[in-house]
Short mmCIF file of C-alpha atoms and ligand atoms in Angstrom, two decimals:
data_model
loop_
_atom_site.label_atom_id
_atom_site.label_comp_id
_atom_site.label_asym_id
_atom_site.label_seq_id
_atom_site.Cartn_x
_atom_site.Cartn_y
_atom_site.Cartn_z
CA MET A 1 -23.47 0.68 21.24
CA SER A 2 -24.61 -2.72 20.17
CA LYS A 3 -21.39 -4.54 20.66
CA SER A 4 -23.02 -7.62 22.09
CA LYS A 5 -20.96 -10.75 22.59
CA LYS A 6 -22.76 -12.29 19.64
CA VAL A 7 -21.74 -9.44 17.34
CA ILE A 8 -18.12 -9.46 18.44
CA GLU A 9 -17.92 -13.24 18.17
CA HIS A 10 -19.25 -13.12 14.62
CA TYR A 11 -16.74 -10.60 13.36
CA ARG A 12 -13.89 -12.30 15.18
CA GLN A 13 -14.72 -15.40 13.17
CA VAL A 14 -14.80 -13.37 9.99
CA ILE A 15 -11.29 -12.07 10.69
CA ASP A 16 -10.06 -15.52 11.73
CA GLU A 17 -11.28 -16.94 8.44
CA PHE A 18 -9.28 -14.31 6.58
CA LYS A 19 -6.22 -15.12 8.64
CA THR A 20 -6.42 -18.86 8.08
CA SER A 21 -7.35 -18.58 4.41
CA ASN A 22 -4.76 -17.47 1.94
CA ILE A 23 -6.20 -14.04 1.32
CA CYS A 24 -5.50 -12.01 4.44
CA LYS A 25 -4.27 -8.63 3.29
CA VAL A 26 -1.35 -7.16 5.20
CA GLU A 27 -0.23 -3.68 4.27
CA ARG A 28 3.37 -2.71 3.88
CA VAL A 29 4.16 0.88 4.69
CA ILE A 30 6.09 3.13 2.31
CA LEU A 31 8.10 5.83 4.09
CA SER A 32 9.21 7.73 0.98
CA PRO A 33 7.40 9.25 -2.01
CA GLN A 34 6.12 6.76 -4.59
CA SER A 35 8.99 6.09 -7.00
CA ALA A 36 11.33 3.42 -8.39
CA ASP A 37 13.46 3.25 -5.24
CA ILE A 38 11.34 3.32 -2.10
CA ASP A 39 11.77 2.78 1.63
CA VAL A 40 9.36 0.14 2.86
CA GLU A 41 8.48 -1.12 6.29
CA PHE A 42 6.68 -4.37 7.00
CA PRO A 43 5.43 -3.84 10.55
CA GLN A 44 6.57 -6.53 12.99
CA THR A 45 8.25 -8.64 10.33
CA SER A 46 11.09 -6.63 8.94
CA PRO A 47 12.71 -3.25 9.50
CA THR A 48 12.77 -0.45 6.94
CA LYS A 49 14.30 -1.60 3.69
CA LYS A 50 15.23 0.01 0.38
CA VAL A 51 13.53 -1.85 -2.44
CA ILE A 52 12.82 -1.32 -6.12
CA ASN A 53 9.12 -0.90 -6.72
CA PHE A 54 7.61 -3.21 -9.34
CA CYS A 55 4.03 -3.23 -8.10
CA ALA A 56 2.72 0.32 -8.48
CA ASN A 57 0.46 1.69 -11.23
CA ASN A 58 2.97 4.52 -11.56
CA TYR A 59 3.38 3.63 -15.24
CA LEU A 60 4.84 6.96 -16.35
CA GLY A 61 6.64 7.84 -13.13
CA LEU A 62 4.46 10.92 -12.65
CA SER A 63 3.48 10.21 -9.02
CA ASN A 64 6.38 12.27 -7.77
CA HIS A 65 7.41 14.10 -10.95
CA PRO A 66 8.82 17.57 -10.12
CA ALA A 67 6.63 19.35 -12.68
CA VAL A 68 3.48 17.65 -11.38
CA VAL A 69 4.37 18.33 -7.75
CA ASP A 70 5.11 21.95 -8.61
CA ALA A 71 1.81 22.38 -10.48
CA ALA A 72 -0.07 20.79 -7.57
CA ARG A 73 1.63 23.21 -5.16
CA LYS A 74 0.63 26.18 -7.33
CA GLY A 75 -2.89 24.76 -7.55
CA LEU A 76 -3.02 24.65 -3.78
CA GLU A 77 -1.78 28.22 -3.47
CA GLN A 78 -4.03 29.69 -6.17
CA HIS A 79 -7.19 27.63 -5.72
CA GLY A 80 -7.09 26.54 -2.11
CA TYR A 81 -7.33 23.12 -0.55
CA GLY A 82 -10.95 22.05 -0.76
CA MET A 83 -14.31 22.86 -2.32
CA SER A 84 -16.66 22.12 0.59
CA SER A 85 -19.45 21.73 -1.90
CA VAL A 86 -20.66 19.45 -4.64
CA ARG A 87 -20.34 20.69 -8.21
CA PHE A 88 -23.87 21.91 -8.88
CA ILE A 89 -24.11 23.98 -5.68
CA CYS A 90 -20.82 25.89 -5.54
CA GLY A 91 -18.12 23.29 -6.11
CA THR A 92 -16.90 23.99 -9.65
CA GLN A 93 -13.77 26.05 -10.30
CA ASP A 94 -12.34 27.18 -13.61
CA ILE A 95 -9.67 24.47 -13.34
CA HIS A 96 -12.27 21.70 -13.03
CA GLN A 97 -13.70 22.76 -16.36
CA GLU A 98 -10.22 23.19 -17.78
CA LEU A 99 -9.36 19.61 -16.80
CA GLU A 100 -12.57 18.31 -18.38
CA GLN A 101 -11.68 20.04 -21.63
CA LYS A 102 -8.11 18.78 -21.47
CA VAL A 103 -9.22 15.20 -20.95
CA SER A 104 -11.68 15.44 -23.86
CA LYS A 105 -8.98 16.75 -26.16
CA PHE A 106 -6.47 14.12 -25.01
CA LEU A 107 -8.87 11.21 -25.38
CA GLY A 108 -10.42 12.60 -28.58
CA THR A 109 -13.94 12.73 -27.18
CA GLU A 110 -16.72 15.33 -27.19
CA ASP A 111 -17.02 15.94 -23.46
CA THR A 112 -15.86 14.76 -20.05
CA ILE A 113 -17.31 14.72 -16.53
CA LEU A 114 -15.10 14.44 -13.44
CA TYR A 115 -15.64 12.11 -10.48
CA SER A 116 -13.61 11.77 -7.32
CA SER A 117 -12.46 8.34 -8.51
CA CYS A 118 -12.95 5.95 -11.39
CA PHE A 119 -14.75 3.72 -8.90
CA ASP A 120 -17.29 6.54 -8.56
CA ALA A 121 -17.39 7.10 -12.33
CA ASN A 122 -18.32 3.45 -12.81
CA GLY A 123 -20.72 3.70 -9.90
CA GLY A 124 -22.53 6.60 -11.54
CA VAL A 125 -22.54 5.85 -15.24
CA PHE A 126 -24.96 2.93 -15.61
CA GLU A 127 -27.79 3.92 -13.32
CA ALA A 128 -28.03 7.40 -14.83
CA LEU A 129 -28.28 6.17 -18.41
CA LEU A 130 -30.15 2.86 -18.27
CA GLY A 131 -33.30 1.51 -16.66
CA GLU A 132 -35.25 -1.72 -16.34
CA GLU A 133 -36.18 -1.71 -20.03
CA ASP A 134 -32.50 -2.03 -20.92
CA VAL A 135 -29.70 -4.57 -20.71
CA ILE A 136 -25.98 -4.41 -19.84
CA LEU A 137 -23.61 -7.04 -21.20
CA SER A 138 -20.50 -7.19 -19.06
CA ASP A 139 -17.25 -9.15 -19.46
CA GLU A 140 -16.95 -11.64 -16.60
CA LEU A 141 -13.48 -10.33 -15.67
CA ASN A 142 -14.49 -6.67 -15.43
CA HIS A 143 -13.20 -4.57 -12.54
CA ALA A 144 -15.11 -4.63 -9.25
CA SER A 145 -16.28 -1.04 -9.75
CA ILE A 146 -18.00 -1.93 -13.04
CA ILE A 147 -19.68 -4.88 -11.34
CA ASP A 148 -20.86 -2.63 -8.49
CA GLY A 149 -22.00 0.11 -10.86
CA ILE A 150 -24.10 -2.40 -12.76
CA ARG A 151 -25.60 -3.64 -9.48
CA LEU A 152 -26.84 -0.12 -8.76
CA CYS A 153 -28.68 -0.02 -12.08
CA LYS A 154 -32.06 -1.63 -12.75
CA ALA A 155 -31.13 -2.81 -16.24
CA HIS A 156 -31.02 -6.55 -16.92
CA ARG A 157 -27.52 -7.93 -16.95
CA TYR A 158 -25.55 -10.65 -18.66
CA ARG A 159 -22.01 -11.63 -17.84
CA TYR A 160 -20.42 -12.85 -21.04
CA LYS A 161 -17.42 -15.17 -21.03
CA HIS A 162 -14.14 -13.30 -20.88
CA ASN A 163 -13.29 -11.72 -24.25
CA ASP A 164 -15.61 -14.28 -25.90
CA MET A 165 -17.26 -12.50 -28.81
CA ASN A 166 -19.46 -15.50 -29.70
CA ASP A 167 -20.94 -15.62 -26.23
CA LEU A 168 -21.47 -11.85 -26.31
CA GLU A 169 -23.18 -12.04 -29.69
CA ILE A 170 -25.58 -14.73 -28.51
CA HIS A 171 -26.58 -12.53 -25.57
CA LEU A 172 -26.93 -9.51 -27.85
CA GLN A 173 -29.23 -11.47 -30.16
CA GLN A 174 -31.32 -12.54 -27.20
CA SER A 175 -31.68 -8.98 -25.96
CA MET A 176 -33.05 -7.35 -29.10
CA GLU A 177 -36.48 -6.90 -27.52
CA ARG A 178 -34.96 -4.62 -24.90
CA ARG A 179 -34.97 -0.83 -25.40
CA PHE A 180 -31.18 -0.20 -25.18
CA ARG A 181 -28.15 -2.49 -24.96
CA MET A 182 -24.83 -1.49 -23.42
CA ILE A 183 -21.61 -3.49 -23.64
CA ALA A 184 -19.22 -2.82 -20.73
CA THR A 185 -15.59 -3.90 -20.72
CA ASP A 186 -12.22 -3.16 -19.20
CA GLY A 187 -9.89 -1.79 -21.89
CA VAL A 188 -7.05 -3.73 -20.25
CA PHE A 189 -7.64 -6.65 -17.89
CA SER A 190 -5.29 -6.08 -15.01
CA MET A 191 -4.39 -9.65 -14.04
CA ASP A 192 -2.99 -10.53 -17.48
CA GLY A 193 -2.29 -7.13 -19.04
CA GLU A 194 -4.54 -8.32 -21.84
CA LEU A 195 -6.52 -5.92 -24.04
CA ALA A 196 -10.23 -6.06 -24.86
CA LYS A 197 -10.98 -6.86 -28.52
CA LEU A 198 -12.16 -3.35 -29.33
CA HIS A 199 -12.43 -3.93 -33.10
CA GLU A 200 -14.82 -6.79 -32.65
CA LEU A 201 -16.71 -5.10 -29.83
CA ILE A 202 -17.28 -2.08 -32.08
CA LYS A 203 -18.56 -4.31 -34.88
CA LEU A 204 -20.97 -6.06 -32.55
CA ALA A 205 -22.07 -2.77 -31.00
CA GLU A 206 -22.86 -1.42 -34.48
CA LYS A 207 -24.58 -4.60 -35.64
CA TYR A 208 -26.84 -4.82 -32.59
CA ASP A 209 -27.23 -1.11 -31.96
CA ALA A 210 -25.51 -1.25 -28.58
CA ILE A 211 -23.73 1.46 -26.57
CA LEU A 212 -20.06 0.60 -25.96
CA MET A 213 -18.44 1.50 -22.62
CA VAL A 214 -14.70 0.93 -22.04
CA ASP A 215 -12.87 1.39 -18.72
CA ASP A 216 -9.35 2.39 -19.75
CA SER A 217 -7.83 2.81 -16.28
CA HIS A 218 -4.84 0.59 -17.13
CA ALA A 219 -4.29 2.29 -20.52
CA THR A 220 -4.87 6.05 -20.29
CA GLY A 221 -1.56 7.88 -20.60
CA PHE A 222 0.56 5.16 -22.16
CA ILE A 223 -1.24 2.71 -24.49
CA GLY A 224 -1.33 3.94 -28.10
CA LYS A 225 1.28 6.03 -29.94
CA LYS A 226 0.35 9.16 -27.98
CA GLY A 227 -0.80 7.37 -24.87
CA ARG A 228 -4.49 8.09 -25.38
CA GLY A 229 -5.52 4.55 -24.59
CA THR A 230 -6.74 1.30 -26.10
CA HIS A 231 -8.92 3.12 -28.62
CA GLU A 232 -5.84 4.82 -30.04
CA HIS A 233 -3.95 1.52 -30.08
CA PHE A 234 -6.69 -0.10 -32.17
CA GLY A 235 -7.16 2.98 -34.38
CA VAL A 236 -10.78 3.50 -33.30
CA LEU A 237 -10.47 6.91 -31.66
CA ASP A 238 -14.02 8.14 -32.22
CA LYS A 239 -15.82 4.79 -32.05
CA ILE A 240 -16.25 4.37 -28.30
CA ASP A 241 -19.41 5.86 -26.82
CA LEU A 242 -18.19 6.05 -23.23
CA ILE A 243 -14.70 5.82 -21.76
CA THR A 244 -14.23 5.74 -18.01
CA THR A 245 -10.75 6.15 -16.60
CA THR A 246 -8.73 7.08 -13.54
CA PHE A 247 -6.20 9.80 -12.70
CA GLY A 248 -5.04 7.50 -9.91
CA LYS A 249 -2.73 5.38 -12.04
CA ALA A 250 -0.56 6.74 -14.88
CA LEU A 251 -1.76 10.37 -14.73
CA GLY A 252 0.00 11.31 -11.51
CA GLY A 253 -1.63 8.65 -9.40
CA ALA A 254 -3.28 10.86 -6.78
CA SER A 255 -6.99 10.32 -7.23
CA GLY A 256 -9.89 11.26 -9.45
CA GLY A 257 -11.54 9.79 -12.49
CA CYS A 258 -13.96 10.62 -15.23
CA VAL A 259 -16.44 9.54 -17.85
CA SER A 260 -15.59 10.83 -21.31
CA GLY A 261 -17.47 10.38 -24.54
CA SER A 262 -20.50 11.52 -26.51
CA LYS A 263 -21.71 14.89 -25.27
CA ILE A 264 -25.32 13.77 -25.03
CA PHE A 265 -24.40 11.10 -22.46
CA ILE A 266 -22.22 13.50 -20.46
CA ASP A 267 -25.08 16.03 -20.37
CA VAL A 268 -27.34 13.38 -18.85
CA LEU A 269 -24.68 12.34 -16.31
CA ARG A 270 -24.35 15.95 -15.08
CA GLN A 271 -28.09 15.99 -14.38
CA LYS A 272 -28.57 12.49 -13.03
CA SER A 273 -25.37 10.73 -11.95
CA ARG A 274 -25.52 10.28 -8.18
CA PRO A 275 -21.80 10.20 -7.22
CA TYR A 276 -21.37 13.41 -9.26
CA ILE A 277 -24.37 15.18 -7.78
CA PHE A 278 -24.07 14.06 -4.16
CA SER A 279 -20.31 13.85 -3.60
CA ASN A 280 -17.48 16.38 -3.70
CA THR A 281 -15.38 16.51 -6.80
CA VAL A 282 -11.61 16.28 -7.02
CA SER A 283 -9.57 18.66 -4.84
CA PRO A 284 -8.03 21.67 -6.66
CA VAL A 285 -4.57 20.33 -5.76
CA VAL A 286 -5.25 17.13 -7.64
CA VAL A 287 -6.93 18.92 -10.53
CA ALA A 288 -3.87 21.14 -11.03
CA GLY A 289 -1.53 18.14 -10.84
CA THR A 290 -3.58 16.13 -13.32
CA ILE A 291 -3.74 19.06 -15.77
CA LYS A 292 0.07 19.20 -15.67
CA ALA A 293 0.35 15.43 -16.14
CA ILE A 294 -1.75 15.63 -19.31
CA GLU A 295 0.22 18.65 -20.55
CA LEU A 296 3.44 16.67 -20.19
CA LEU A 297 1.95 13.89 -22.32
CA GLU A 298 0.72 16.37 -24.93
CA GLN A 299 4.15 17.96 -25.23
CA SER A 300 6.11 14.77 -25.71
CA THR A 301 5.72 11.00 -25.94
CA GLU A 302 9.08 10.52 -24.23
CA LEU A 303 7.66 8.91 -21.09
CA ARG A 304 5.35 6.42 -22.77
CA ASP A 305 8.12 5.65 -25.27
CA LYS A 306 10.53 4.90 -22.45
CA LEU A 307 7.90 2.72 -20.79
CA GLU A 308 7.54 0.79 -24.04
CA VAL A 309 11.30 0.27 -24.29
CA ASN A 310 11.54 -0.77 -20.63
CA THR A 311 8.65 -3.20 -21.01
CA LYS A 312 10.12 -4.83 -24.12
CA TYR A 313 13.49 -5.13 -22.40
CA PHE A 314 12.07 -6.72 -19.24
CA ARG A 315 9.81 -9.11 -21.16
CA GLN A 316 12.75 -10.26 -23.28
CA LYS A 317 15.21 -10.64 -20.39
CA ILE A 318 12.84 -12.47 -18.08
CA LYS A 319 11.99 -14.95 -20.86
CA GLU A 320 15.69 -15.46 -21.59
CA ALA A 321 16.13 -16.26 -17.89
CA GLY A 322 13.75 -19.16 -18.46
CA PHE A 323 10.48 -17.85 -17.01
CA GLU A 324 7.05 -18.33 -18.53
CA ILE A 325 5.16 -15.06 -18.98
CA VAL A 326 1.84 -14.10 -20.49
CA ASP A 327 2.91 -12.69 -23.85
CA GLY A 328 1.89 -9.21 -24.86
CA PHE A 329 3.18 -5.65 -24.75
CA HIS A 330 1.49 -4.21 -21.67
CA PRO A 331 3.72 -3.09 -18.75
CA ILE A 332 1.76 -5.53 -16.58
CA VAL A 333 3.90 -8.67 -16.93
CA PRO A 334 2.47 -11.81 -15.30
CA ILE A 335 5.19 -14.34 -14.49
CA MET A 336 3.44 -17.69 -14.29
CA ILE A 337 4.45 -19.96 -11.39
CA HIS A 338 1.36 -22.23 -11.24
CA ASP A 339 1.66 -22.89 -7.53
CA ALA A 340 0.18 -20.81 -4.72
CA LYS A 341 2.78 -21.68 -2.07
CA LEU A 342 5.67 -21.13 -4.43
CA VAL A 343 4.32 -17.73 -5.48
CA GLN A 344 4.21 -16.54 -1.88
CA GLN A 345 7.69 -17.85 -1.11
CA MET A 346 9.03 -16.28 -4.26
CA ALA A 347 7.55 -12.85 -3.52
CA ARG A 348 9.08 -13.00 -0.02
CA ASP A 349 12.51 -14.03 -1.32
CA LEU A 350 12.43 -11.36 -4.02
CA TYR A 351 11.60 -8.80 -1.38
CA ASP A 352 14.65 -9.93 0.60
CA GLU A 353 16.64 -9.37 -2.59
CA GLY A 354 15.29 -5.82 -2.75
CA ILE A 355 12.64 -6.39 -5.43
CA TYR A 356 9.11 -5.42 -4.43
CA VAL A 357 6.58 -7.50 -6.37
CA VAL A 358 3.25 -9.02 -5.43
CA GLY A 359 2.12 -12.60 -5.90
CA PHE A 360 -1.42 -13.41 -6.97
CA PHE A 361 -2.63 -16.87 -6.14
CA TYR A 362 -5.80 -18.86 -5.71
CA PRO A 363 -8.50 -17.71 -4.91
CA ILE A 364 -7.55 -14.29 -6.36
CA VAL A 365 -6.72 -15.99 -9.68
CA PRO A 366 -7.99 -19.41 -10.85
CA LYS A 367 -6.30 -22.52 -9.41
CA GLY A 368 -3.05 -23.26 -11.21
CA LYS A 369 -2.81 -19.73 -12.62
CA ASP A 370 -0.78 -18.44 -9.69
CA ARG A 371 1.63 -15.74 -10.73
CA ILE A 372 3.89 -12.89 -9.75
CA ARG A 373 2.67 -9.69 -11.35
CA VAL A 374 5.42 -7.27 -12.33
CA GLN A 375 4.55 -3.72 -13.32
CA ILE A 376 7.10 -1.80 -15.33
CA SER A 377 7.38 1.99 -15.19
CA ALA A 378 9.04 4.74 -17.19
CA ILE A 379 10.78 5.69 -13.96
CA HIS A 380 12.76 2.43 -14.01
CA GLU A 381 16.27 2.64 -15.41
CA LYS A 382 18.05 -0.26 -17.07
CA HIS A 383 19.91 -1.03 -13.85
CA HIS A 384 16.61 -1.43 -11.96
CA ILE A 385 15.35 -3.91 -14.51
CA ASP A 386 18.65 -5.81 -14.68
CA LYS A 387 18.65 -6.11 -10.91
CA ALA A 388 15.10 -7.45 -10.96
CA VAL A 389 15.87 -10.05 -13.64
CA ASP A 390 19.00 -11.19 -11.75
CA ALA A 391 17.01 -11.52 -8.52
CA PHE A 392 14.25 -13.44 -10.32
CA ALA A 393 16.85 -15.81 -11.79
CA LYS A 394 18.56 -16.35 -8.43
CA VAL A 395 15.33 -16.96 -6.50
CA GLY A 396 13.78 -18.93 -9.36
CA ARG A 397 16.74 -21.33 -9.46
CA LYS A 398 16.75 -21.71 -5.68
CA LEU A 399 13.05 -22.60 -5.64
CA GLY A 400 13.26 -24.83 -8.69
CA VAL A 401 10.98 -22.63 -10.84
CA ILE A 402 13.69 -22.44 -13.52
CA LYS A 403 16.72 -24.61 -14.18
C1 PLP B 1 -7.95 1.03 -10.71
C2 PLP B 1 -9.18 0.83 -11.45
C3 PLP B 1 -10.37 1.50 -11.11
C4 PLP B 1 -10.49 2.35 -9.88
O1 PLP B 1 -9.84 3.57 -10.06
P1 PLP B 1 -9.86 4.64 -8.87
O2 PLP B 1 -9.78 5.95 -9.55
O3 PLP B 1 -8.71 4.33 -7.99
O4 PLP B 1 -11.17 4.47 -8.16
C5 PLP B 1 -11.48 1.33 -11.91
N1 PLP B 1 -11.44 0.52 -13.00
C6 PLP B 1 -10.33 -0.17 -13.34
C7 PLP B 1 -10.35 -1.04 -14.55
C8 PLP B 1 -9.18 -0.04 -12.59
O5 PLP B 1 -8.09 -0.72 -12.91
#
């Protein structure tokens, strides 16, 4: 044990800095299944409380859907709990391949490879496909897992200005001497619920012979008429080379992720991608649940349709109440407050009113862009949303955010 005084002192300071800065993360504890109405405990501060959940990625309400839970239970009974092996040794079951085929069909791609998370998918996709002769052009607001995945790869990298196609094009022009170019972007940027400009990205990718990679974690299951994702929304179903996505958000929300796209790339990933080769895949329980989640979406668009209706309704009502929001159609609805202190007070007061939302403030978002981020779900009923809007109006008036 090397817990010298010096070591302990150092890490105590690290923790103290977190505590005195604005970014110390304190976890609330949910005592019920993930749903619209949940029981939450905030250790030491407040006793167990029933609140309406507006901060989960449970976009379609599948996290505790009876059909998904039932399928997961059957998966457990029929396929056991764990694999105790990586895929290429003896860790692949029939249902893992079934899920890969299901995902390919749902996303409209040639092939799919599973990872134990989308973080791992992004950690394994770049290094396996690109080397030091190549270049990756990455949106500056991309998810942490894309940033980390790129770090693991020897390719040169450029961070282009957020959604700025001119800046991207300049970097593409400057990288024509490289062997391959890859553009990497979030399909939906999670702070603003804003979509990547897929049309223009595809044009640039074609013009400069670049591979296009889109992380659709905040889109798979509900964006697009059938919920296939941003590529369906933009009508470019077969134009994306690589899609990475998660099963940990709309598709049941347990865990797991994948890379889906051109078969040639997936073939290479199976041979070379380190998180796939050296880490266990998704548990059979989760595989069975995710298969059912996708089947539900194939059978009917009811859930994503309801999410769309709910989102429209909330966006309209919250604007009518006098709040400023970032316009759009994504179920992520940022309510702009422009003041870090006010955001924190507002989130606390809303919680007291039984509305569970999270504030994002500097340094998590740029100074002056402080906001409450609301996430709408298909599991919300009109009365949930009405209650939230009323609480927002009450707290907003009290704090002087609205008149
Ligand atoms: C949530 C998220 C991830 C991580 O997904 P996990 O499966 O939980 O690892 C990756 N990328 C984006 C864009 C995300 O929003």
